[in-house]
mmCIF file of C-alpha atoms and ligand atoms in Angstrom:
data_model
loop_
_atom_site.group_PDB
_atom_site.id
_atom_site.type_symbol
_atom_site.label_atom_id
_atom_site.label_comp_id
_atom_site.label_asym_id
_atom_site.label_seq_id
_atom_site.Cartn_x
_atom_site.Cartn_y
_atom_site.Cartn_z
ATOM 1 C CA MET A 1 -20.933 1.418 -9.446
ATOM 2 C CA HIS A 2 -24.107 2.202 -7.528
ATOM 3 C CA ILE A 3 -23.956 4.979 -4.974
ATOM 4 C CA TYR A 4 -25.403 4.859 -1.444
ATOM 5 C CA PRO A 5 -25.145 7.156 1.569
ATOM 6 C CA ASP A 6 -23.597 4.465 3.769
ATOM 7 C CA ALA A 7 -23.320 0.738 4.504
ATOM 8 C CA LYS A 8 -26.726 0.575 6.194
ATOM 9 C CA ALA A 9 -28.394 1.913 3.079
ATOM 10 C CA VAL A 10 -26.608 -0.757 1.030
ATOM 11 C CA ILE A 11 -28.036 -3.485 3.257
ATOM 12 C CA GLU A 12 -31.524 -2.019 3.166
ATOM 13 C CA ALA A 13 -31.434 -1.815 -0.619
ATOM 14 C CA LEU A 14 -29.771 -5.127 -1.413
ATOM 15 C CA GLY A 15 -30.052 -7.483 1.583
ATOM 16 C CA PRO A 16 -26.964 -9.121 0.103
ATOM 17 C CA ASP A 17 -25.990 -12.815 0.374
ATOM 18 C CA GLU A 18 -22.467 -12.098 -0.883
ATOM 19 C CA PRO A 19 -19.934 -9.740 0.691
ATOM 20 C CA ILE A 20 -19.915 -6.215 -0.685
ATOM 21 C CA ILE A 21 -17.007 -3.806 -0.991
ATOM 22 C CA CYS A 22 -17.942 -0.201 -0.188
ATOM 23 C CA ASN A 23 -15.569 2.277 -1.822
ATOM 24 C CA ARG A 24 -15.042 5.861 -0.678
ATOM 25 C CA PRO A 25 -13.435 7.826 -3.497
ATOM 26 C CA HIS A 26 -13.534 10.977 -1.337
ATOM 27 C CA ALA A 27 -11.278 9.297 1.257
ATOM 28 C CA ALA A 28 -8.651 8.249 -1.311
ATOM 29 C CA ASP A 29 -8.803 11.699 -2.885
ATOM 30 C CA ARG A 30 -8.188 13.317 0.507
ATOM 31 C CA ALA A 31 -5.251 11.009 1.293
ATOM 32 C CA ALA A 32 -3.651 11.697 -2.093
ATOM 33 C CA ARG A 33 -4.079 15.458 -1.763
ATOM 34 C CA PHE A 34 -2.496 15.293 1.693
ATOM 35 C CA PHE A 35 0.579 13.555 0.295
ATOM 36 C CA THR A 36 0.912 15.697 -2.825
ATOM 37 C CA ALA A 37 0.596 18.865 -0.720
ATOM 38 C CA LYS A 38 2.655 17.898 2.317
ATOM 39 C CA PHE A 39 5.264 15.312 1.387
ATOM 40 C CA PRO A 40 8.409 17.331 0.582
ATOM 41 C CA GLY A 41 8.972 15.587 -2.770
ATOM 42 C CA GLU A 42 7.261 13.358 -5.340
ATOM 43 C CA THR A 43 4.602 10.852 -4.235
ATOM 44 C CA LEU A 44 4.419 7.591 -6.203
ATOM 45 C CA TYR A 45 1.459 5.293 -5.606
ATOM 46 C CA ALA A 46 2.426 1.618 -5.101
ATOM 47 C CA VAL A 47 -0.144 -0.040 -7.348
ATOM 48 C CA LYS A 48 0.019 -3.463 -5.692
ATOM 49 C CA ALA A 49 -1.771 -2.176 -2.578
ATOM 50 C CA ASN A 50 -4.951 -1.801 -4.618
ATOM 51 C CA PRO A 51 -4.832 -1.889 -8.437
ATOM 52 C CA SER A 52 -8.471 -0.929 -9.018
ATOM 53 C CA PRO A 53 -8.681 1.308 -12.115
ATOM 54 C CA GLU A 54 -11.343 3.464 -10.429
ATOM 55 C CA LEU A 55 -8.931 4.122 -7.555
ATOM 56 C CA LEU A 56 -6.035 4.864 -9.928
ATOM 57 C CA LYS A 57 -8.187 7.500 -11.618
ATOM 58 C CA VAL A 58 -9.084 9.084 -8.269
ATOM 59 C CA LEU A 59 -5.402 9.316 -7.332
ATOM 60 C CA TRP A 60 -4.508 10.759 -10.721
ATOM 61 C CA GLY A 61 -7.261 13.343 -10.309
ATOM 62 C CA ALA A 62 -5.773 14.300 -6.933
ATOM 63 C CA GLY A 63 -2.378 14.998 -8.484
ATOM 64 C CA VAL A 64 -0.496 11.684 -8.195
ATOM 65 C CA THR A 65 1.410 11.434 -11.496
ATOM 66 C CA HIS A 66 3.963 8.680 -10.709
ATOM 67 C CA TYR A 67 3.116 5.004 -10.118
ATOM 68 C CA ASP A 68 5.232 2.201 -8.683
ATOM 69 C CA VAL A 69 4.489 -0.962 -10.653
ATOM 70 C CA ALA A 70 6.000 -4.380 -9.951
ATOM 71 C CA SER A 71 4.911 -6.742 -12.748
ATOM 72 C CA ILE A 72 4.296 -6.449 -16.464
ATOM 73 C CA ALA A 73 0.569 -6.901 -15.797
ATOM 74 C CA GLU A 74 0.652 -3.866 -13.484
ATOM 75 C CA VAL A 75 2.579 -1.925 -16.124
ATOM 76 C CA ARG A 76 -0.089 -2.718 -18.738
ATOM 77 C CA LEU A 77 -2.973 -1.962 -16.382
ATOM 78 C CA ALA A 78 -1.542 1.348 -15.199
ATOM 79 C CA ARG A 79 -0.635 2.416 -18.747
ATOM 80 C CA GLU A 80 -4.088 1.534 -20.076
ATOM 81 C CA THR A 81 -5.827 3.327 -17.197
ATOM 82 C CA LEU A 82 -3.538 6.374 -17.063
ATOM 83 C CA PRO A 83 -1.923 6.968 -20.481
ATOM 84 C CA ASP A 84 0.124 9.964 -19.277
ATOM 85 C CA ALA A 85 1.367 8.600 -15.957
ATOM 86 C CA THR A 86 5.065 8.106 -15.206
ATOM 87 C CA LEU A 87 5.504 4.406 -14.482
ATOM 88 C CA CYS A 88 8.392 3.180 -12.351
ATOM 89 C CA PHE A 89 9.207 -0.541 -12.475
ATOM 90 C CA MET A 90 10.380 -1.013 -8.901
ATOM 91 C CA HIS A 91 10.499 -4.796 -8.500
ATOM 92 C CA PRO A 92 14.207 -5.664 -8.246
ATOM 93 C CA VAL A 93 13.768 -9.035 -10.023
ATOM 94 C CA LYS A 94 12.118 -8.798 -13.439
ATOM 95 C CA THR A 95 12.119 -10.954 -16.551
ATOM 96 C CA ARG A 96 14.016 -9.763 -19.614
ATOM 97 C CA ARG A 97 10.799 -9.817 -21.614
ATOM 98 C CA ALA A 98 8.949 -7.719 -19.038
ATOM 99 C CA VAL A 99 11.712 -5.083 -19.030
ATOM 100 C CA ARG A 100 11.787 -5.018 -22.844
ATOM 101 C CA GLU A 101 8.021 -4.588 -23.157
ATOM 102 C CA ALA A 102 7.919 -1.967 -20.390
ATOM 103 C CA TYR A 103 10.688 0.108 -22.004
ATOM 104 C CA HIS A 104 9.849 -0.250 -25.691
ATOM 105 C CA GLN A 105 6.038 -0.397 -25.579
ATOM 106 C CA HIS A 106 4.938 1.433 -22.442
ATOM 107 C CA GLY A 107 7.493 4.214 -22.105
ATOM 108 C CA VAL A 108 8.893 3.021 -18.779
ATOM 109 C CA ARG A 109 12.291 4.614 -18.051
ATOM 110 C CA VAL A 110 12.642 4.105 -14.294
ATOM 111 C CA PHE A 111 13.798 0.689 -13.069
ATOM 112 C CA ALA A 112 14.996 -0.629 -9.701
ATOM 113 C CA LEU A 113 17.672 -3.283 -9.240
ATOM 114 C CA ASP A 114 19.661 -4.864 -6.452
ATOM 115 C CA THR A 115 22.298 -6.965 -8.289
ATOM 116 C CA GLN A 116 24.823 -6.580 -11.116
ATOM 117 C CA GLU A 117 22.925 -9.331 -12.934
ATOM 118 C CA GLU A 118 19.695 -7.321 -12.933
ATOM 119 C CA LEU A 119 21.605 -4.252 -14.118
ATOM 120 C CA GLU A 120 22.975 -6.203 -17.084
ATOM 121 C CA LYS A 121 19.468 -7.499 -17.811
ATOM 122 C CA ILE A 122 17.938 -4.012 -17.841
ATOM 123 C CA VAL A 123 20.725 -2.514 -19.959
ATOM 124 C CA THR A 124 20.511 -5.199 -22.662
ATOM 125 C CA ALA A 125 16.704 -5.420 -22.677
ATOM 126 C CA CYS A 126 16.397 -1.654 -23.199
ATOM 127 C CA SER A 127 18.993 -1.383 -25.978
ATOM 128 C CA ASP A 128 17.806 -0.874 -29.565
ATOM 129 C CA ASP A 129 17.819 -3.402 -32.438
ATOM 130 C CA GLU A 130 21.438 -2.610 -33.271
ATOM 131 C CA GLY A 131 22.438 -3.165 -29.672
ATOM 132 C CA ASN A 132 22.991 0.516 -28.865
ATOM 133 C CA PRO A 133 22.364 1.084 -25.183
ATOM 134 C CA ALA A 134 19.463 3.297 -24.085
ATOM 135 C CA GLU A 135 20.588 6.763 -23.058
ATOM 136 C CA ASP A 136 17.549 7.709 -21.042
ATOM 137 C CA LEU A 137 17.527 5.058 -18.330
ATOM 138 C CA ARG A 138 16.778 6.137 -14.787
ATOM 139 C CA LEU A 139 18.035 3.483 -12.404
ATOM 140 C CA LEU A 140 17.584 3.055 -8.678
ATOM 141 C CA VAL A 141 19.646 0.718 -6.512
ATOM 142 C CA ARG A 142 17.469 -0.925 -3.885
ATOM 143 C CA MET A 143 19.181 -1.237 -0.518
ATOM 144 C CA ARG A 144 18.275 -3.661 2.207
ATOM 145 C CA VAL A 145 17.221 -1.927 5.410
ATOM 146 C CA SER A 146 15.742 -2.977 8.727
ATOM 147 C CA SER A 147 12.002 -3.605 9.184
ATOM 148 C CA ASP A 148 12.272 -3.328 12.971
ATOM 149 C CA HIS A 149 9.744 -0.504 13.265
ATOM 150 C CA SER A 150 7.133 -2.025 10.963
ATOM 151 C CA GLU A 151 4.235 -4.383 11.470
ATOM 152 C CA LEU A 152 4.963 -6.314 8.265
ATOM 153 C CA SER A 153 8.587 -6.998 7.339
ATOM 154 C CA LEU A 154 10.009 -6.450 3.871
ATOM 155 C CA ALA A 155 13.603 -6.890 5.010
ATOM 156 C CA SER A 156 14.545 -10.409 4.039
ATOM 157 C CA LYS A 157 13.840 -10.621 0.347
ATOM 158 C CA PHE A 158 15.191 -7.676 -1.611
ATOM 159 C CA GLY A 159 17.939 -5.113 -1.425
ATOM 160 C CA ALA A 160 21.726 -4.916 -1.713
ATOM 161 C CA GLU A 161 23.639 -5.241 1.543
ATOM 162 C CA LEU A 162 25.660 -2.272 2.662
ATOM 163 C CA GLY A 163 28.922 -3.824 1.402
ATOM 164 C CA GLU A 164 27.460 -4.623 -2.038
ATOM 165 C CA ALA A 165 25.711 -1.314 -2.493
ATOM 166 C CA ALA A 166 28.770 0.881 -3.165
ATOM 167 C CA PRO A 167 30.207 -1.154 -6.079
ATOM 168 C CA LEU A 168 26.688 -1.593 -7.498
ATOM 169 C CA LEU A 169 26.075 2.158 -7.344
ATOM 170 C CA GLN A 170 29.370 2.747 -9.166
ATOM 171 C CA THR A 171 28.611 0.352 -12.055
ATOM 172 C CA THR A 172 25.010 1.490 -12.301
ATOM 173 C CA ARG A 173 26.183 5.095 -12.588
ATOM 174 C CA GLN A 174 28.067 4.139 -15.777
ATOM 175 C CA HIS A 175 24.785 3.165 -17.461
ATOM 176 C CA CYS A 176 22.566 6.130 -16.617
ATOM 177 C CA ASP A 177 22.559 9.900 -16.223
ATOM 178 C CA TRP A 178 20.072 9.703 -13.396
ATOM 179 C CA LEU A 179 20.887 7.478 -10.465
ATOM 180 C CA GLY A 180 18.843 6.820 -7.361
ATOM 181 C CA VAL A 181 18.791 4.841 -4.160
ATOM 182 C CA CYS A 182 15.604 3.248 -2.842
ATOM 183 C CA PHE A 183 14.564 1.051 0.068
ATOM 184 C CA HIS A 184 11.474 -0.124 1.915
ATOM 185 C CA VAL A 185 11.296 -0.019 5.712
ATOM 186 C CA GLY A 186 8.428 -2.554 5.871
ATOM 187 C CA SER A 187 4.705 -1.919 5.835
ATOM 188 C CA GLN A 188 2.865 0.007 8.553
ATOM 189 C CA ALA A 189 5.986 1.621 10.013
ATOM 190 C CA MET A 190 4.851 2.775 13.433
ATOM 191 C CA SER A 191 7.727 5.198 13.982
ATOM 192 C CA PRO A 192 9.377 7.794 11.735
ATOM 193 C CA PHE A 193 12.675 6.571 13.177
ATOM 194 C CA ALA A 194 12.450 3.670 10.679
ATOM 195 C CA TYR A 195 13.333 6.129 7.921
ATOM 196 C CA VAL A 196 16.169 7.683 9.933
ATOM 197 C CA GLN A 197 17.862 4.312 10.322
ATOM 198 C CA ALA A 198 17.410 3.538 6.641
ATOM 199 C CA LEU A 199 18.743 6.921 5.510
ATOM 200 C CA ASP A 200 21.818 6.388 7.720
ATOM 201 C CA ARG A 201 22.571 3.253 5.713
ATOM 202 C CA VAL A 202 22.016 5.103 2.473
ATOM 203 C CA ARG A 203 24.430 7.786 3.619
ATOM 204 C CA ALA A 204 27.131 5.195 4.337
ATOM 205 C CA ALA A 205 26.686 3.546 0.924
ATOM 206 C CA ILE A 206 26.791 6.835 -0.996
ATOM 207 C CA ALA A 207 29.852 8.039 0.911
ATOM 208 C CA GLU A 208 31.679 4.800 0.158
ATOM 209 C CA ALA A 209 30.677 4.777 -3.520
ATOM 210 C CA ALA A 210 31.551 8.458 -4.026
ATOM 211 C CA VAL A 211 29.055 8.784 -6.912
ATOM 212 C CA THR A 212 26.566 11.532 -7.670
ATOM 213 C CA VAL A 213 23.057 10.520 -6.649
ATOM 214 C CA ASP A 214 20.051 12.280 -8.208
ATOM 215 C CA VAL A 215 17.125 10.812 -6.275
ATOM 216 C CA ILE A 216 16.439 9.248 -2.900
ATOM 217 C CA ASP A 217 13.297 7.129 -2.798
ATOM 218 C CA VAL A 218 12.219 6.363 0.775
ATOM 219 C CA GLY A 219 9.701 3.762 -0.399
ATOM 220 C CA GLY A 220 6.419 2.865 1.268
ATOM 221 C CA GLY A 221 5.662 1.910 4.837
ATOM 222 C CA PHE A 222 3.669 5.016 5.767
ATOM 223 C CA PRO A 223 1.050 3.802 8.218
ATOM 224 C CA SER A 224 -2.698 3.844 8.313
ATOM 225 C CA ILE A 225 -4.762 3.547 11.443
ATOM 226 C CA TYR A 226 -6.202 0.334 12.929
ATOM 227 C CA PRO A 227 -7.293 -0.805 16.399
ATOM 228 C CA ASP A 228 -4.233 -0.713 18.702
ATOM 229 C CA MET A 229 -2.162 0.798 15.898
ATOM 230 C CA GLU A 230 -2.403 4.546 16.167
ATOM 231 C CA PRO A 231 0.703 6.001 14.549
ATOM 232 C CA PRO A 232 2.194 9.460 15.099
ATOM 233 C CA PRO A 233 1.012 12.148 12.643
ATOM 234 C CA LEU A 234 2.284 11.711 9.094
ATOM 235 C CA GLU A 235 3.732 15.226 9.237
ATOM 236 C CA ASP A 236 6.261 13.920 11.767
ATOM 237 C CA TYR A 237 7.417 11.349 9.219
ATOM 238 C CA PHE A 238 7.669 13.993 6.507
ATOM 239 C CA THR A 239 9.638 16.425 8.679
ATOM 240 C CA ILE A 240 12.146 13.837 9.825
ATOM 241 C CA ILE A 241 12.609 12.413 6.328
ATOM 242 C CA LYS A 242 13.228 15.891 4.920
ATOM 243 C CA GLN A 243 15.817 16.736 7.587
ATOM 244 C CA HIS A 244 17.787 13.554 7.009
ATOM 245 C CA PHE A 245 17.448 13.760 3.227
ATOM 246 C CA GLU A 246 18.913 17.256 3.205
ATOM 247 C CA ALA A 247 21.909 16.106 5.204
ATOM 248 C CA LEU A 248 22.877 13.428 2.646
ATOM 249 C CA PRO A 249 25.968 13.797 0.423
ATOM 250 C CA ILE A 250 23.963 14.015 -2.823
ATOM 251 C CA ALA A 251 23.505 16.377 -5.777
ATOM 252 C CA TYR A 252 22.310 19.802 -4.560
ATOM 253 C CA ASN A 253 19.215 19.502 -6.773
ATOM 254 C CA ALA A 254 18.534 15.852 -5.927
ATOM 255 C CA ASP A 255 14.903 14.731 -5.746
ATOM 256 C CA LEU A 256 13.092 13.055 -2.890
ATOM 257 C CA TRP A 257 10.497 10.395 -3.644
ATOM 258 C CA CYS A 258 8.171 8.199 -1.602
ATOM 259 C CA GLU A 259 6.029 5.223 -2.650
ATOM 260 C CA PRO A 260 3.072 4.850 -0.296
ATOM 261 C CA GLY A 261 0.593 2.062 -0.933
ATOM 262 C CA ARG A 262 -1.308 1.513 2.307
ATOM 263 C CA ALA A 263 -1.440 5.167 3.400
ATOM 264 C CA LEU A 264 -3.131 6.227 0.162
ATOM 265 C CA CYS A 265 -5.789 3.525 -0.045
ATOM 266 C CA ALA A 266 -6.499 1.903 3.343
ATOM 267 C CA GLU A 267 -9.405 4.269 3.928
ATOM 268 C CA TYR A 268 -10.765 3.751 0.412
ATOM 269 C CA SER A 269 -12.782 0.598 1.170
ATOM 270 C CA SER A 270 -14.744 -1.249 3.785
ATOM 271 C CA LEU A 271 -16.300 -4.680 3.565
ATOM 272 C CA LEU A 272 -19.888 -5.677 4.303
ATOM 273 C CA VAL A 273 -20.276 -9.229 5.534
ATOM 274 C CA CYS A 274 -23.168 -11.290 6.800
ATOM 275 C CA VAL A 275 -23.069 -13.579 9.829
ATOM 276 C CA GLU A 276 -24.174 -17.046 8.702
ATOM 277 C CA LYS A 277 -23.764 -18.939 11.941
ATOM 278 C CA ARG A 278 -22.743 -18.278 15.510
ATOM 279 C CA ARG A 279 -20.908 -20.812 17.722
ATOM 280 C CA GLY A 280 -20.177 -19.289 21.103
ATOM 281 C CA ASN A 281 -18.045 -16.245 20.402
ATOM 282 C CA GLU A 282 -17.086 -17.411 16.913
ATOM 283 C CA LEU A 283 -18.965 -15.898 13.995
ATOM 284 C CA TYR A 284 -19.071 -17.647 10.619
ATOM 285 C CA ILE A 285 -19.067 -14.837 8.071
ATOM 286 C CA ASN A 286 -19.158 -14.822 4.265
ATOM 287 C CA ASP A 287 -15.647 -13.505 3.580
ATOM 288 C CA GLY A 288 -12.279 -14.450 4.999
ATOM 289 C CA ALA A 289 -8.648 -15.559 4.573
ATOM 290 C CA TYR A 290 -8.999 -16.197 0.833
ATOM 291 C CA GLY A 291 -11.027 -13.057 0.394
ATOM 292 C CA ALA A 292 -10.493 -9.487 1.488
ATOM 293 C CA LEU A 293 -9.461 -10.536 5.013
ATOM 294 C CA PHE A 294 -6.124 -12.169 4.137
ATOM 295 C CA ASP A 295 -4.188 -10.048 6.645
ATOM 296 C CA ALA A 296 -6.762 -10.616 9.402
ATOM 297 C CA ALA A 297 -6.180 -14.362 9.049
ATOM 298 C CA HIS A 298 -2.522 -14.684 8.142
ATOM 299 C CA VAL A 299 -0.943 -11.971 10.254
ATOM 300 C CA GLY A 300 -3.709 -11.550 12.831
ATOM 301 C CA TRP A 301 -4.419 -7.976 11.698
ATOM 302 C CA ARG A 302 -7.285 -6.355 13.577
ATOM 303 C CA PHE A 303 -9.624 -4.298 11.454
ATOM 304 C CA PRO A 304 -12.276 -2.040 12.998
ATOM 305 C CA VAL A 305 -15.780 -3.529 12.931
ATOM 306 C CA ASN A 306 -19.263 -2.168 13.308
ATOM 307 C CA ALA A 307 -22.540 -4.106 13.625
ATOM 308 C CA LEU A 308 -25.181 -2.702 11.315
ATOM 309 C CA GLU A 309 -28.436 -3.826 12.980
ATOM 310 C CA ASP A 310 -30.334 -1.082 14.788
ATOM 311 C CA ASP A 311 -31.873 -3.329 17.423
ATOM 312 C CA LEU A 312 -28.633 -4.813 18.721
ATOM 313 C CA ILE A 313 -28.014 -3.742 22.273
ATOM 314 C CA LYS A 314 -24.613 -3.327 23.735
ATOM 315 C CA PRO A 315 -22.486 -4.247 25.755
ATOM 316 C CA LEU A 316 -19.786 -5.411 23.445
ATOM 317 C CA SER A 317 -18.075 -8.733 23.536
ATOM 318 C CA ASP A 318 -14.973 -10.129 21.820
ATOM 319 C CA PHE A 319 -15.479 -12.344 18.777
ATOM 320 C CA ALA A 320 -13.361 -14.324 16.315
ATOM 321 C CA PHE A 321 -14.407 -14.931 12.699
ATOM 322 C CA PHE A 322 -14.458 -17.983 10.458
ATOM 323 C CA GLY A 323 -14.506 -17.343 6.702
ATOM 324 C CA PRO A 324 -16.693 -19.242 4.216
ATOM 325 C CA THR A 325 -14.210 -21.782 2.761
ATOM 326 C CA CYS A 326 -13.751 -25.292 4.136
ATOM 327 C CA ASP A 327 -10.213 -24.689 5.486
ATOM 328 C CA ASP A 328 -9.420 -24.390 9.178
ATOM 329 C CA ILE A 329 -6.947 -21.606 8.351
ATOM 330 C CA ASP A 330 -9.866 -19.537 7.121
ATOM 331 C CA TYR A 331 -9.951 -18.127 10.649
ATOM 332 C CA MET A 332 -9.481 -14.578 11.902
ATOM 333 C CA PRO A 333 -8.688 -14.435 15.614
ATOM 334 C CA GLY A 334 -9.304 -10.698 16.080
ATOM 335 C CA PRO A 335 -10.549 -10.105 18.688
ATOM 336 C CA PHE A 336 -13.350 -8.155 17.042
ATOM 337 C CA SER A 337 -15.543 -6.195 19.387
ATOM 338 C CA LEU A 338 -19.274 -6.512 18.597
ATOM 339 C CA PRO A 339 -22.586 -6.405 20.474
ATOM 340 C CA GLU A 340 -22.892 -9.578 22.535
ATOM 341 C CA ASP A 341 -26.325 -10.402 21.095
ATOM 342 C CA ILE A 342 -25.143 -10.521 17.463
ATOM 343 C CA GLN A 343 -26.521 -13.533 15.621
ATOM 344 C CA SER A 344 -26.856 -15.171 12.211
ATOM 345 C CA GLY A 345 -28.494 -12.942 9.627
ATOM 346 C CA ASP A 346 -26.875 -9.802 11.051
ATOM 347 C CA TYR A 347 -24.537 -7.689 8.958
ATOM 348 C CA ILE A 348 -21.125 -6.321 9.954
ATOM 349 C CA GLU A 349 -19.079 -3.594 8.325
ATOM 350 C CA ILE A 350 -15.330 -4.216 8.464
ATOM 351 C CA GLY A 351 -13.370 -1.003 7.925
ATOM 352 C CA MET A 352 -10.013 -0.017 6.441
ATOM 353 C CA ILE A 353 -9.643 -2.861 3.946
ATOM 354 C CA GLY A 354 -8.733 -0.648 0.966
ATOM 355 C CA ALA A 355 -5.055 -1.607 1.170
ATOM 356 C CA TYR A 356 -4.118 -5.269 0.701
ATOM 357 C CA GLY A 357 -7.760 -6.266 1.299
ATOM 358 C CA SER A 358 -9.866 -6.166 -1.821
ATOM 359 C CA ALA A 359 -6.614 -6.645 -3.834
ATOM 360 C CA MET A 360 -6.029 -10.079 -2.283
ATOM 361 C CA LYS A 361 -9.430 -11.656 -2.980
ATOM 362 C CA THR A 362 -9.333 -15.070 -4.629
ATOM 363 C CA GLY A 363 -12.060 -17.304 -6.011
ATOM 364 C CA PHE A 364 -11.013 -20.307 -3.911
ATOM 365 C CA ASN A 365 -13.782 -22.768 -3.115
ATOM 366 C CA GLY A 366 -16.270 -20.832 -5.226
ATOM 367 C CA PHE A 367 -16.268 -17.820 -2.925
ATOM 368 C CA GLY A 368 -14.836 -14.457 -3.871
ATOM 369 C CA ASP A 369 -17.550 -12.604 -5.721
ATOM 370 C CA ALA A 370 -18.117 -9.203 -4.223
ATOM 371 C CA GLU A 371 -20.120 -6.408 -5.731
ATOM 372 C CA GLN A 372 -18.487 -3.003 -5.423
ATOM 373 C CA VAL A 373 -20.488 0.085 -4.540
ATOM 374 C CA ILE A 374 -19.685 3.676 -3.667
ATOM 375 C CA VAL A 375 -20.674 5.137 -0.295
ATOM 376 C CA HIS A 376 -20.465 8.728 0.836
ATOM 377 C CA ASP A 377 -19.958 8.485 4.589
ATOM 378 C CA GLU A 378 -16.653 8.709 6.431
ATOM 379 C CA PRO A 379 -14.313 5.730 6.788
ATOM 380 C CA MET A 380 -14.305 4.185 10.273
ATOM 381 C CA ALA A 381 -11.019 5.909 10.998
ATOM 382 C CA SER A 382 -8.917 8.423 9.170
ATOM 383 C CA LEU A 383 -5.473 9.943 9.354
ATOM 384 C CA TYR A 384 -6.638 12.837 7.239
ATOM 385 C CA ARG A 385 -9.932 14.083 8.577
ATOM 386 C CA GLY A 386 -8.618 16.715 10.880
ATOM 387 C CA ASP A 387 -11.059 16.326 13.784
ATOM 388 C CA ARG A 388 -8.310 15.367 16.107
ATOM 389 C CA VAL A 389 -8.560 13.131 19.109
ATOM 390 C CA ARG A 390 -5.358 14.489 20.529
ATOM 391 C CA PRO A 391 -5.017 18.177 19.686
ATOM 392 C CA GLU A 392 -1.335 17.775 18.801
ATOM 393 C CA SER A 393 -2.030 14.893 16.437
ATOM 394 C CA ASP A 394 -3.585 14.664 13.027
ATOM 395 C CA ASN A 395 -5.217 11.385 13.819
ATOM 396 C CA VAL A 396 -8.850 10.821 14.294
ATOM 397 C CA VAL A 397 -9.742 7.567 15.944
ATOM 398 C CA SER A 398 -13.232 6.295 16.189
ATOM 399 C CA LEU A 399 -12.190 2.726 16.737
ATOM 400 C CA ARG A 400 -13.317 0.196 19.270
HETATM 401 C C1 PLP B 1 4.656 -2.795 -1.353
HETATM 402 C C2 PLP B 1 5.592 -1.736 -1.767
HETATM 403 C C3 PLP B 1 5.290 -0.388 -1.518
HETATM 404 C C4 PLP B 1 4.078 0.057 -0.735
HETATM 405 O O1 PLP B 1 4.241 -0.267 0.618
HETATM 406 P P1 PLP B 1 3.188 0.261 1.734
HETATM 407 O O2 PLP B 1 3.717 -0.334 2.988
HETATM 408 O O3 PLP B 1 1.859 -0.239 1.343
HETATM 409 O O4 PLP B 1 3.262 1.735 1.736
HETATM 410 C C5 PLP B 1 6.174 0.570 -1.975
HETATM 411 N N1 PLP B 1 7.299 0.225 -2.641
HETATM 412 C C6 PLP B 1 7.632 -1.064 -2.901
HETATM 413 C C7 PLP B 1 8.866 -1.350 -3.647
HETATM 414 C C8 PLP B 1 6.789 -2.089 -2.467
HETATM 415 O O5 PLP B 1 7.116 -3.358 -2.705
#
C-alpha cells in the first residue's frame, strides 16, 4: 500500500476516478492498545467488522491474541494471517463440516452454541476417528438479550431464551471442562446500561442452572463516534461491566471476555469519493449502498464528511448522496453537511468507515473497485485521542 500524509495528498497524487480507501494503522493500533490495557479481561476482535489481513496484523501487534470468527472462511483467513492466534468460533449456527475442519485442522477449541442440537453437532464433529469425544472443548452458551440501548439490533436472531438457558448450560457442562456464557447487546450500544441488563439475565440463568461457569463473554456493541452519536467514555462501560461481572455467582477465578468489532476498527478507514453530478442538494458520488456505504443507505447511518477542495467557501448546506449503481435504493439520505458551492469534480472524504464499511463492498453493477492506501493524519473523530472536548470525557469530536 502506498503511503500519503492525508487524503488531500492522495487526490493531488492520483486524481482518482474510483473511490479510494484510506487506512490509518496508527488509529487501529491505538484502539487495540486502549482495549488491551483498560478492558478488565481478554479482548477478542470480531473479524467480521473488517477482515483485512493488514488490519488483523496491526491488532495482533497491539496485543490482541484472540479472534472471534463466524464462518469457516474467516477461520481459514485468520489462521493463515495469524498462525498463533486463539480463534473462537462464535456463530451459534455452524455446519458440521465447518466445525470439524475448525477443530481438526485449525486448532479451534472455543465454540458458541444456543441449542441442544448445535451442542450435539459440535460434540460429534470434534470427536476422533474412533468416536471418542474431545476432552479440550471450551463451550459458550449464547443467551438472547435486549438490544434496546443499541443503534443496530442483534436481538432477534440468536441466543437461548432465559427459560432454555439453564437446561442448556447443564447439558453443555457435561461435555466440557470450561464453560462460558456469551451474549451481544447489539451494535453501537449508546449506554453502558445495556451490559447491566444483559448481565442480570446471565445471573438469573446461572443461578437457575447451578453450574460452575468459567468465562463471561460480554460480546461486542462497544460504540464508536459518529455525528449525533457521541457515546459516554469507554471507561464507563468497562467499570460498570467489571462491577456486575464480579457480583455474578461464578467460579472465583472466572475470566471476563469482550468481542469488540466496531470499536477497534471504525477509525481505521475513511473513504475518498468524487462528486460526478449535482442535482439540487443531491450529490451523485462514486460509491454507495453496494459499496462501503451500506449502513449509510440501509440504516440511514450518518458518517462525518469533509470536502477536500481548498477553494470551496462555506457556509455549509445539507446534502444527500446517490451511489453509482442504477438502483434507486443506492441512496444515502444523510444529511451530510458540505460547503454549499460543492459541485461535480470535487472530492469528499467520508470518515469512520473502517467498521462494516470497506468489509461490505460488493462488485454489483461493475462498481466496487477501490484502491487502498495508508494515510498518516488523524481520523475525523476518535474515542482514543485524548484531546477531550468535555474534560470529563475521553471523547474527541471534530464532527459537523
Ligand atoms: C458482530 C459481532 C461482534 C462485534 O460487534 P460490534 O458491535 O461490531 O462490536 C461481536 N460478537 C459477535 C458474536 C458478533 O456477531
